[in-house]
């Protein structure tokens, strides 16, 4: 008699779907409001940045200053509204009682509910910052982007989101989210219009022009905003140990003290702004070291002016581009403003730039009416481009159209002076220009040559 075969009982196997079930946080990130928070944050920053791209593309400082302003004034209130909406979901879905009966503590439950929206907001912010830096990178010629200020702004967005969630849990009103966004915008933006040092506690406070923060400024702002939000979260969740909120609150107050005491001293000019690079023309053309990439184009735009000044005695030895008054042997280069004279690493209007440079050479801080035709002739002869010709023709046509005989007489006098200067032999003209530049800027009616 043979023994029956041994049959192993079937082992219960966990279905593959259950063994690899996604984490609840992953489910919230993929299907919850986190996606919409990321998209809204990204578009909130992208649209105004794209509309003002000419004002920041081409400079790391302008790019990061513009991103910081948009983050604090626009993305910050949006993050508070997103957190507030997430905080009110439990009341709208009527799952608050289920949350109270859960095994996790109140703080853990709060963090599990808050982190998806926080990560969504940070994802949208990171994408917008990366896009802005990549859009500016092809046109930047000096400097580097800073890492700590964007990280401080990320802490600020995290704080706004978690604080908004606390408000959403406490205020059972469907319009609480947009109302909180409006209030946050006012609270963040209003202090920036005040002159008191307390205004620097607003994360929206920033220097008027791009500047480098002192090393501790990003840490202080992160501790200030993060400490306040952490204190609010602890007070809301740790009902029996609310005194624990004193620790983050103390950190926030300790960070606020140096911010208020230092004020505008938290930023200092970029050292590159105090230096300049020059070409080898005569006179030399110099641009600020932060704009070194523009030097070939600026030199090309001023090549006509510098070529006509070559060999002229008493002419400026260089066009300088520093934030100071030029020396007696220097001339001020027209300002290179992003979005105006410079757009995406190029001069917006090279002819106008050259005309402004020549106009600065002959400008006088006095009412020297006798020298007006002479100054205009020197300016137009140095420039000698189509813009200068069109300006003269337009002024003469406008004077004749309006019947202004005095303006017609001035236009005719300017034309005669320019004709006489252009008709001079080269050697005689260089000598005459040498005498002219010897008295350039003088208000003495008898001190300079006249055409």
XYZ file of C-alpha atoms in Angstrom:
451
model
C 0.000 0.000 0.000
C 1.557 3.169 -1.129
C 1.519 6.266 1.036
C -0.475 9.197 -0.254
C 1.629 11.992 -1.701
C 2.442 14.850 0.512
C 0.537 17.915 -0.556
C 1.713 21.219 0.782
C -1.055 23.522 1.778
C -1.334 26.550 -0.415
C 0.380 29.538 1.203
C -1.531 32.743 1.282
C 0.297 35.268 -0.846
C -0.174 38.999 -0.631
C -1.261 40.389 -3.996
C 1.466 42.310 -5.794
C -0.757 45.411 -5.858
C -1.028 45.359 -2.074
C 2.652 44.605 -1.492
C 3.625 47.685 -3.470
C 0.835 49.995 -2.381
C 1.890 53.627 -2.732
C 2.507 55.774 0.312
C -0.416 58.042 1.262
C 1.836 61.046 0.682
C 2.471 59.839 -2.872
C -1.257 59.501 -3.464
C -1.850 63.044 -2.210
C 0.914 64.400 -4.436
C -0.499 62.689 -7.526
C -4.212 63.167 -7.061
C -4.748 65.781 -4.389
C -4.541 69.589 -4.444
C -0.712 69.444 -4.484
C -0.713 69.314 -8.289
C -2.882 72.399 -8.515
C -0.769 74.193 -5.919
C 2.366 73.474 -7.974
C 0.766 74.618 -11.212
C -0.709 77.768 -9.644
C 2.594 78.721 -8.017
C 4.499 78.167 -11.248
C 2.086 80.245 -13.330
C 1.848 82.967 -10.679
C 5.593 83.482 -10.958
C 6.014 82.697 -14.648
C 3.476 85.143 -16.089
C 4.693 88.375 -14.409
C 8.325 87.356 -14.885
C 7.747 86.781 -18.595
C 5.932 90.112 -18.904
C 8.933 91.944 -17.400
C 11.680 89.764 -18.867
C 13.439 92.722 -20.504
C 14.033 94.211 -17.049
C 15.969 91.257 -15.635
C 17.373 89.074 -18.414
C 21.093 89.679 -18.590
C 21.904 90.176 -14.897
C 21.969 87.643 -12.087
C 21.252 90.390 -9.577
C 18.216 91.767 -11.413
C 16.923 88.251 -12.103
C 17.062 87.126 -8.496
C 15.726 90.437 -7.196
C 12.739 90.188 -9.558
C 12.113 86.556 -8.598
C 12.324 87.430 -4.886
C 9.828 90.276 -5.260
C 7.341 88.120 -7.158
C 7.791 85.250 -4.702
C 7.090 87.295 -1.602
C 4.282 89.476 -2.952
C 2.489 86.987 -5.222
C 3.511 83.412 -4.468
C 3.469 83.997 -0.689
C -0.234 84.934 -0.491
C -1.027 82.138 -2.946
C 0.775 79.613 -0.713
C -1.210 80.837 2.292
C -4.445 80.425 0.343
C -3.456 76.905 -0.789
C -2.677 75.896 2.790
C -5.927 77.421 4.003
C -7.894 75.475 1.389
C -6.144 72.253 2.386
C -6.844 72.926 6.053
C -10.545 73.348 5.372
C -10.863 70.109 3.375
C -11.490 68.058 6.504
C -14.447 70.206 7.460
C -15.853 70.211 3.938
C -15.442 66.415 3.612
C -16.657 65.865 7.207
C -13.657 63.746 8.151
C -12.571 65.792 11.161
C -14.047 63.233 13.578
C -12.196 60.433 11.799
C -8.962 62.373 12.181
C -9.485 62.788 15.912
C -9.909 59.018 16.301
C -6.730 58.200 14.399
C -3.664 56.553 15.919
C -1.289 59.351 14.971
C -0.882 62.377 17.172
C -2.255 65.799 16.186
C 1.129 67.117 15.033
C 1.832 64.064 12.875
C -1.635 64.268 11.339
C -1.120 67.952 10.608
C 2.211 67.318 8.906
C 0.829 64.430 6.827
C -1.941 66.697 5.600
C 0.275 69.757 5.089
C 3.299 68.269 3.361
C 1.652 67.479 0.008
C 0.615 71.104 -0.490
C 3.972 72.373 0.810
C 5.840 70.145 -1.638
C 3.532 71.227 -4.454
C 4.171 74.910 -3.758
C 7.921 74.313 -3.524
C 7.906 72.337 -6.771
C 6.210 75.176 -8.628
C 8.590 77.696 -7.071
C 11.671 75.632 -7.950
C 10.537 75.259 -11.559
C 9.940 79.018 -11.874
C 13.321 79.917 -10.356
C 15.147 77.422 -12.559
C 13.331 78.753 -15.624
C 14.208 82.361 -14.803
C 17.880 81.542 -14.252
C 18.064 79.536 -17.471
C 16.353 82.356 -19.384
C 18.868 84.895 -18.082
C 21.981 82.723 -18.375
C 22.722 83.260 -22.129
C 22.892 87.049 -21.656
C 24.872 87.312 -18.393
C 28.530 88.210 -18.701
C 29.709 88.401 -15.064
C 28.807 87.372 -11.546
C 26.970 84.266 -10.371
C 23.542 83.426 -8.939
C 23.182 83.185 -5.172
C 21.956 80.024 -3.447
C 20.990 81.117 0.073
C 18.354 83.800 -0.770
C 16.219 81.359 -2.836
C 16.454 78.843 0.004
C 15.245 81.507 2.446
C 12.333 82.226 0.107
C 11.552 78.497 0.041
C 11.364 78.513 3.851
C 9.077 81.550 3.614
C 6.722 79.718 1.234
C 6.706 76.707 3.548
C 5.852 78.965 6.480
C 3.048 80.685 4.569
C 1.555 77.332 3.524
C 1.574 75.824 7.017
C 0.283 79.025 8.618
C -2.496 79.117 6.045
C -3.414 75.538 6.895
C -3.760 76.472 10.571
C -6.141 79.255 9.559
C -8.080 76.875 7.332
C -8.591 74.443 10.200
C -9.768 77.157 12.545
C -11.957 79.222 10.203
C -14.891 77.273 8.710
C -15.657 79.627 5.842
C -15.439 78.763 2.169
C -14.054 82.184 1.278
C -11.366 81.998 3.948
C -8.648 81.104 1.395
C -9.065 84.131 -0.941
C -9.641 86.426 2.045
C -6.413 85.193 3.624
C -4.527 85.755 0.349
C -5.681 89.385 0.223
C -4.766 89.967 3.876
C -1.350 88.352 3.368
C -0.650 90.583 0.369
C -1.467 93.693 2.397
C 0.580 92.563 5.403
C 3.597 91.710 3.239
C 3.468 94.713 0.934
C 2.388 97.580 3.195
C 5.550 97.668 5.389
C 7.755 98.113 2.314
C 6.278 101.601 1.850
C 7.261 102.680 5.367
C 10.556 104.258 6.348
C 10.855 102.621 9.788
C 13.403 99.857 10.246
C 10.585 97.443 11.164
C 9.709 97.259 7.459
C 12.694 94.967 6.921
C 10.860 92.263 8.869
C 8.637 91.858 5.826
C 10.129 89.191 3.535
C 9.170 91.470 0.635
C 11.696 94.094 1.779
C 14.613 94.291 -0.632
C 17.197 96.827 -1.822
C 16.198 99.258 -4.552
C 18.975 97.946 -6.796
C 20.555 94.480 -6.951
C 22.953 94.034 -4.033
C 24.577 91.182 -2.133
C 23.150 90.265 1.287
C 25.397 89.839 4.295
C 26.057 86.208 5.094
C 23.532 85.968 7.924
C 20.592 87.742 6.245
C 19.056 84.638 4.545
C 19.423 82.626 7.765
C 17.794 85.384 9.813
C 14.824 85.725 7.454
C 14.379 81.938 7.339
C 14.447 81.763 11.148
C 12.034 84.700 11.432
C 9.366 83.366 9.063
C 9.874 79.706 9.908
C 9.850 80.369 13.649
C 6.539 82.223 13.529
C 4.894 79.480 11.458
C 6.297 76.714 13.674
C 4.970 78.459 16.776
C 1.495 78.708 15.217
C 1.547 75.007 14.297
C 2.641 73.939 17.795
C -0.032 76.068 19.462
C -2.656 74.545 17.171
C -1.628 70.894 17.498
C -0.022 70.512 20.946
C -3.000 71.520 23.031
C -1.576 70.118 26.282
C 1.960 71.358 25.720
C 1.470 74.695 24.093
C 4.380 76.096 26.048
C 6.587 74.256 23.527
C 5.733 77.044 21.085
C 7.968 79.360 23.106
C 11.069 77.771 21.548
C 10.328 78.569 17.879
C 8.893 81.916 18.941
C 12.137 82.744 20.745
C 14.091 81.774 17.626
C 11.935 84.115 15.534
C 12.380 87.023 17.952
C 16.137 86.435 18.165
C 16.347 86.531 14.359
C 14.215 89.674 14.150
C 16.501 91.728 16.416
C 19.527 91.950 14.066
C 17.225 92.423 11.077
C 15.615 95.508 12.615
C 18.873 96.891 14.003
C 20.814 96.477 10.743
C 18.077 97.551 8.322
C 19.392 98.494 4.897
C 22.903 97.516 6.026
C 21.965 93.886 5.354
C 22.902 94.468 1.704
C 26.122 95.790 0.200
C 27.109 96.590 -3.414
C 28.660 93.891 -5.520
C 32.475 94.382 -5.594
C 32.362 94.018 -9.376
C 30.261 97.192 -9.525
C 33.290 99.170 -8.322
C 35.500 97.982 -11.203
C 35.377 98.420 -14.960
C 36.887 96.885 -18.072
C 38.135 98.944 -21.032
C 39.008 98.496 -24.675
C 42.184 99.747 -26.379
C 40.637 102.592 -28.395
C 41.640 106.238 -27.999
C 39.864 107.563 -26.052
C 39.188 104.308 -24.266
C 35.683 102.995 -23.724
C 35.062 101.394 -20.325
C 32.028 99.566 -18.994
C 31.213 98.328 -15.526
C 32.718 94.943 -14.732
C 29.209 93.514 -14.293
C 28.527 94.412 -17.953
C 31.823 93.210 -19.405
C 29.988 91.259 -22.097
C 28.617 94.526 -23.515
C 32.063 96.062 -24.076
C 32.467 94.971 -27.740
C 29.016 96.278 -28.642
C 29.456 99.550 -26.730
C 32.861 100.069 -28.348
C 31.340 99.452 -31.768
C 28.494 101.896 -31.077
C 30.970 104.606 -30.029
C 33.567 103.845 -32.703
C 32.519 106.886 -34.733
C 32.855 109.215 -31.726
C 36.173 107.789 -30.550
C 37.544 107.790 -34.107
C 36.814 111.498 -34.516
C 38.308 112.295 -31.119
C 41.574 110.494 -31.872
C 44.510 112.919 -31.808
C 42.422 115.797 -30.355
C 44.156 117.580 -27.487
C 42.274 118.030 -24.204
C 39.692 115.431 -25.240
C 38.652 112.900 -22.552
C 41.015 109.977 -22.210
C 38.210 107.528 -21.478
C 34.472 107.021 -21.203
C 34.002 105.713 -17.662
C 31.125 103.666 -16.226
C 31.375 103.891 -12.452
C 28.836 105.155 -9.960
C 30.714 108.378 -9.285
C 31.305 111.739 -10.903
C 33.842 111.498 -13.763
C 37.287 113.024 -13.323
C 38.323 116.103 -15.304
C 39.905 113.977 -18.048
C 36.993 111.506 -18.248
C 33.535 111.465 -19.806
C 30.477 109.745 -18.384
C 29.251 106.779 -20.394
C 25.457 106.745 -20.835
C 23.814 104.525 -18.253
C 23.310 100.904 -19.257
C 19.817 100.269 -17.893
C 18.268 96.838 -18.301
C 15.010 97.060 -20.180
C 15.820 100.512 -21.563
C 19.227 100.975 -23.177
C 20.075 97.261 -22.811
C 17.691 94.443 -23.697
C 18.801 90.808 -23.417
C 22.496 91.523 -23.604
C 22.337 93.976 -26.510
C 22.092 97.727 -26.911
C 18.501 98.573 -27.733
C 19.450 101.594 -29.890
C 23.194 101.962 -30.658
C 22.687 105.249 -32.526
C 20.832 106.826 -29.630
C 23.497 105.526 -27.252
C 26.222 107.221 -29.311
C 24.209 110.456 -29.507
C 23.804 110.521 -25.717
C 27.525 109.917 -25.246
C 28.397 112.851 -27.546
C 25.770 115.033 -25.872
C 27.426 114.362 -22.515
C 30.739 115.627 -23.888
C 29.342 119.070 -24.764
C 26.809 119.516 -21.955
C 27.069 122.630 -19.804
C 25.510 123.217 -16.404
C 24.739 126.817 -17.204
C 22.767 128.964 -19.639
C 25.420 129.499 -22.308
C 23.176 130.591 -25.157
C 26.106 131.981 -27.140
C 27.717 128.548 -27.289
C 24.561 126.606 -28.155
C 25.189 126.441 -31.962
C 28.823 125.516 -31.343
C 27.953 122.791 -28.832
C 25.280 121.371 -31.152
C 27.694 121.391 -34.087
C 30.406 119.550 -32.131
C 27.874 116.996 -30.878
C 26.372 116.298 -34.310
C 29.756 116.172 -36.025
C 31.058 113.661 -33.466
C 28.009 111.434 -33.882
C 27.316 111.886 -37.608
C 24.680 109.126 -37.739
C 21.186 108.940 -39.144
C 19.596 109.653 -35.752
C 21.464 112.963 -35.474
C 20.391 113.948 -38.983
C 16.771 113.016 -38.355
C 16.702 115.007 -35.121
C 17.988 118.141 -36.869
C 15.519 117.776 -39.724
C 12.610 117.107 -37.355
C 13.422 120.132 -35.173
C 13.655 122.429 -38.200
C 10.408 121.074 -39.709
C 8.589 121.440 -36.394
C 9.789 125.019 -35.964
C 8.590 125.959 -39.472
C 5.286 124.176 -38.958
C 4.566 126.026 -35.724
C 5.766 129.338 -37.126
C 8.328 129.754 -34.342
C 10.785 132.190 -35.948
C 13.198 132.008 -33.007
C 13.368 128.208 -33.273
C 13.809 128.459 -37.060
C 16.701 130.879 -36.538
C 18.344 128.532 -34.015
C 18.003 125.563 -36.370
C 19.578 127.552 -39.223
C 22.413 128.738 -36.958
C 23.092 125.134 -35.859
C 23.175 124.005 -39.511
C 25.629 126.751 -40.486
C 27.904 125.945 -37.530
C 27.927 122.241 -38.402
C 28.720 123.030 -42.059
C 31.675 125.219 -41.064
C 33.047 122.559 -38.694
C 32.714 119.792 -41.285
C 34.382 121.916 -43.972
C 37.557 122.511 -41.940
C 40.721 120.658 -42.931
C 41.506 117.770 -40.580
C 44.548 119.391 -38.933
C 42.767 122.701 -38.396
C 39.671 120.936 -37.054
C 41.715 118.911 -34.546
C 43.391 122.091 -33.330
C 40.050 123.882 -33.059
C 38.521 120.919 -31.152
C 41.545 120.963 -28.818
C 40.768 124.570 -27.911
C 37.069 123.720 -27.582
C 37.608 120.815 -25.170
C 40.031 122.908 -23.142
C 37.025 125.001 -22.079
C 34.327 122.301 -22.304
C 31.737 122.733 -19.590
C 32.795 126.291 -18.857
C 30.146 129.011 -18.491
C 32.527 131.810 -19.457
C 30.984 133.556 -22.475
C 34.440 134.620 -23.758
C 36.377 131.504 -22.851
C 35.930 129.195 -25.815
C 36.038 129.155 -29.617
C 32.884 129.829 -31.578
C 31.879 128.625 -35.006
